[in-house]
Amino acid sequence: MSDSERSFLFLVGSSRADGNTETLARHAAERLPPTADRHWLRLGDLSLPLFEDRPREGEGPCPAPSGLAATLLQATLSATDIVVVSPLDWYGVSTATKLYLDHWSGWMRVPGLDFLERMRGKTLWSVTVHGGQDPATAAPLVGTLRHTADYAGMRWGGALLGHGSRPGDVLRDTAALGRAKTFFS
Ligand SMILES: Cc1cc2nc3c(=O)[nH]c(=O)nc-3n(C[C@H](O)[C@H](O)[C@H](O)COP(=O)(O)O)c2cc1C
């Protein structure tokens, strides 16, 4: 696929605006080929409803989403590359990110949508900032996303990890900023 055919969807799952994770992801995005399309969505702004597993515990059909969930579904299906931009929250993805993934379980069961088939072959990426000292504690988050990619038949792009606690801290993590420069190449 040529660069001009690629479309990157950045899904920001931080619970604060202009957080460290978005800052790191924007550094990485600066190095995308100029012809690659890119879209940014803040999951917190979309106020997705809690996912309700109806009607029969993971089996029966689900209604097509409406409103903001439909916007998010359309953005997801339109992208060739999905970048999960989530801080490390309690060793996993943020609440907003997890809720987004929960909605996949419903979209998989919308009759005629063929969600999983349409996800196959896309690439899933992860950008994360953690506040603690040990980057190894981000392994559960990375594992969640890698397994999700496997499950959906997606390619795994990789994980970009940075360190920071207060907003702007990640700008002092020069090693992470260096990795950001080549992350998407
Ligand atoms: C609810 C919550 C849970 C957190 N859990 C962890 C954690 O498990 N490990 C860690 O290293 N940092 C943890 N942190 C710190 C954040 O990862 C850190 O502040 C990060 O910079 C936040 O990214 P953001 O600015 O993009 O929101 C947590 C912060 C919050 C608010």
Coordinates of C-alpha atoms and ligand atoms in Angstrom, one line a residue:
M1 CA 0.0 0.0 0.0
S2 CA 1.4 3.4 -0.9
D3 CA 1.7 6.1 1.7
S4 CA -1.0 8.2 0.1
E5 CA -3.4 5.4 0.6
R6 CA -2.7 5.2 4.3
S7 CA -5.1 6.8 6.8
F8 CA -4.0 7.0 10.5
L9 CA -6.7 7.3 13.1
F10 CA -5.3 8.5 16.5
L11 CA -7.6 7.7 19.3
V12 CA -6.7 9.7 22.4
G13 CA -7.9 8.0 25.6
S14 CA -6.3 10.3 28.2
S15 CA -8.6 11.7 30.8
R16 CA -7.1 15.2 30.5
A17 CA -6.6 17.4 27.5
D18 CA -3.1 17.9 26.1
G19 CA -1.7 15.1 28.2
N20 CA 1.7 13.5 27.9
T21 CA 0.4 10.6 25.8
E22 CA -1.1 12.9 23.2
T23 CA 2.1 15.0 23.2
L24 CA 4.2 11.9 22.5
A25 CA 1.8 10.7 19.8
R26 CA 1.9 14.1 18.1
H27 CA 5.7 13.9 18.0
A28 CA 5.5 10.5 16.3
A29 CA 2.8 11.8 13.9
E30 CA 5.1 14.7 12.7
R31 CA 7.2 12.1 11.0
L32 CA 4.4 10.4 9.1
P33 CA 4.8 10.7 5.3
P34 CA 3.1 14.0 4.3
T35 CA 0.8 12.2 2.0
A36 CA -0.6 9.9 4.7
D37 CA -4.0 11.0 5.9
R38 CA -4.4 11.5 9.7
H39 CA -7.4 12.0 12.0
W40 CA -7.5 12.7 15.7
L41 CA -10.4 11.8 18.0
R42 CA -10.5 12.3 21.8
L43 CA -12.4 9.4 23.1
G44 CA -13.5 11.4 26.2
D45 CA -15.2 13.9 24.0
L46 CA -17.3 11.3 22.4
S47 CA -19.0 10.2 25.6
L48 CA -19.6 6.6 24.5
P49 CA -22.4 4.9 26.4
L50 CA -21.3 1.9 28.6
F51 CA -21.4 -1.2 26.4
E52 CA -24.4 -3.3 27.3
D53 CA -23.9 -7.0 26.3
R54 CA -27.4 -7.7 24.9
P55 CA -29.4 -9.7 24.3
R56 CA -27.7 -13.0 25.0
E57 CA -24.2 -12.8 26.5
G58 CA -22.2 -12.4 23.4
E59 CA -24.3 -14.3 20.9
G60 CA -27.4 -12.5 19.5
P61 CA -27.3 -9.6 17.1
C62 CA -26.6 -6.1 18.2
P63 CA -28.3 -2.9 16.8
A64 CA -26.3 -0.7 14.6
P65 CA -24.7 2.1 16.6
S66 CA -26.1 5.7 16.4
G67 CA -24.9 9.1 17.2
L68 CA -21.3 9.5 18.3
A69 CA -20.7 5.7 18.4
A70 CA -21.6 5.6 14.7
T71 CA -19.1 8.3 14.0
L72 CA -16.4 6.4 15.9
L73 CA -17.3 3.2 14.1
Q74 CA -17.1 4.9 10.7
A75 CA -13.7 6.5 11.6
T76 CA -12.5 3.1 12.7
L77 CA -13.5 1.4 9.5
S78 CA -12.2 4.2 7.3
A79 CA -8.6 4.0 8.8
T80 CA -5.9 1.7 7.6
D81 CA -3.9 2.3 10.8
I82 CA -5.4 2.7 14.2
V83 CA -3.2 4.3 16.9
V84 CA -4.3 3.8 20.4
V85 CA -3.0 6.7 22.4
S86 CA -3.7 5.7 26.0
P87 CA -1.9 6.5 29.2
L88 CA -1.0 3.6 31.5
D89 CA -3.8 3.6 34.0
W90 CA -3.7 0.9 36.6
Y91 CA -1.3 -1.1 34.4
G92 CA -3.8 -1.2 31.6
V93 CA -5.5 1.0 29.0
S94 CA -7.5 4.0 30.2
T95 CA -11.2 3.7 30.9
A96 CA -12.1 5.5 27.6
T97 CA -9.9 3.2 25.6
K98 CA -11.2 0.1 27.2
L99 CA -14.8 1.3 26.5
Y100 CA -13.9 1.8 22.9
L101 CA -12.6 -1.8 22.7
D102 CA -15.7 -3.0 24.5
H103 CA -17.8 -1.5 21.7
W104 CA -16.0 -3.6 19.2
S105 CA -17.8 -6.6 20.8
G106 CA -21.1 -5.0 19.8
W107 CA -20.0 -3.9 16.4
M108 CA -18.9 -7.5 15.7
R109 CA -22.5 -8.5 16.1
V110 CA -24.2 -5.9 14.0
P111 CA -25.9 -7.9 11.2
G112 CA -24.3 -7.1 7.8
L113 CA -21.5 -4.9 9.1
D114 CA -18.8 -7.6 8.8
F115 CA -16.8 -5.6 11.4
L116 CA -14.0 -8.2 12.0
E117 CA -13.6 -8.9 8.3
R118 CA -13.2 -5.2 7.6
M119 CA -10.6 -4.8 10.5
R120 CA -8.5 -7.6 9.0
G121 CA -5.3 -6.3 7.5
K122 CA -5.4 -2.9 9.3
T123 CA -2.5 -2.1 11.6
L124 CA -2.8 -1.5 15.3
W125 CA -0.3 0.7 17.1
S126 CA 0.1 1.8 20.7
V127 CA 1.4 5.0 22.2
T128 CA 1.6 5.1 26.0
V129 CA 3.0 7.2 28.8
H130 CA 3.5 5.9 32.3
G131 CA 4.1 7.8 35.5
G132 CA 6.0 5.1 37.4
Q133 CA 9.6 4.2 37.1
D134 CA 9.4 0.8 35.6
P135 CA 8.5 0.6 31.9
A136 CA 8.0 -3.1 32.2
T137 CA 4.8 -2.4 34.1
A138 CA 3.2 -1.3 30.8
A139 CA 3.4 -5.0 29.6
P140 CA -0.3 -5.7 30.4
L141 CA -1.4 -2.7 28.3
V142 CA 0.8 -3.7 25.4
G143 CA -0.4 -7.3 25.8
T144 CA -4.0 -6.2 25.7
L145 CA -3.5 -4.4 22.4
R146 CA -1.3 -7.1 20.8
H147 CA -3.9 -9.8 21.6
T148 CA -6.6 -7.6 20.3
A149 CA -4.7 -7.1 17.0
D150 CA -4.2 -10.9 16.8
Y151 CA -7.9 -11.6 17.5
A152 CA -9.0 -9.1 14.8
G153 CA -6.5 -10.4 12.2
M154 CA -4.8 -7.0 12.3
R155 CA -1.0 -6.4 12.0
W156 CA 0.8 -5.2 15.1
G157 CA 2.6 -2.0 14.5
G158 CA 4.4 -1.8 17.8
A159 CA 4.4 0.2 21.1
L160 CA 5.9 3.5 21.7
L161 CA 6.5 4.1 25.4
G162 CA 7.3 7.3 27.3
H163 CA 7.6 8.4 30.8
G164 CA 6.0 11.4 32.6
S165 CA 3.5 12.3 35.3
R166 CA 2.6 15.9 35.2
P167 CA 1.5 17.4 31.9
G168 CA 4.5 18.2 29.7
D169 CA 6.8 15.8 31.6
V170 CA 7.2 13.6 28.6
L171 CA 9.0 16.4 26.8
R172 CA 11.9 15.6 29.2
D173 CA 12.0 12.0 28.1
T174 CA 14.4 12.5 25.3
A175 CA 14.9 8.8 24.6
A176 CA 11.1 8.5 24.0
L177 CA 11.1 11.5 21.7
G178 CA 13.9 10.0 19.8
R179 CA 12.0 6.7 19.4
A180 CA 8.9 8.7 18.3
K181 CA 10.9 10.0 15.3
T182 CA 11.1 6.6 13.7
F183 CA 8.1 4.9 15.2
F184 CA 5.9 4.9 12.1
S185 CA 8.8 4.3 9.6
Ligands
LIG1 C1 -6.2 6.7 37.2 C2 -4.7 6.7 37.0 C3 -4.0 5.5 37.0 C4 -2.6 5.5 36.8 N1 -2.0 4.3 36.8 C5 -0.7 4.2 36.5 C6 0.0 2.9 36.5 O1 -0.6 1.9 36.7 N2 1.3 2.9 36.2 C7 2.0 4.1 36.0 O2 3.2 4.0 35.7 N3 1.4 5.3 36.0 C8 0.1 5.4 36.2 N4 -0.6 6.6 36.2 C9 0.2 7.8 35.8 C10 -0.1 8.1 34.3 O3 0.2 7.1 33.5 C11 0.7 9.4 34.0 O4 0.4 10.5 34.8 C12 0.6 9.7 32.5 O5 1.5 10.8 32.2 C13 -0.8 10.2 32.2 O6 -0.8 10.4 30.8 P1 -1.7 11.7 30.2 O7 -1.0 12.9 30.6 O8 -1.7 11.4 28.7 O9 -3.1 11.5 30.8 C14 -1.9 6.7 36.5 C15 -2.6 7.9 36.5 C16 -4.0 7.9 36.7 C17 -4.7 9.2 36.7

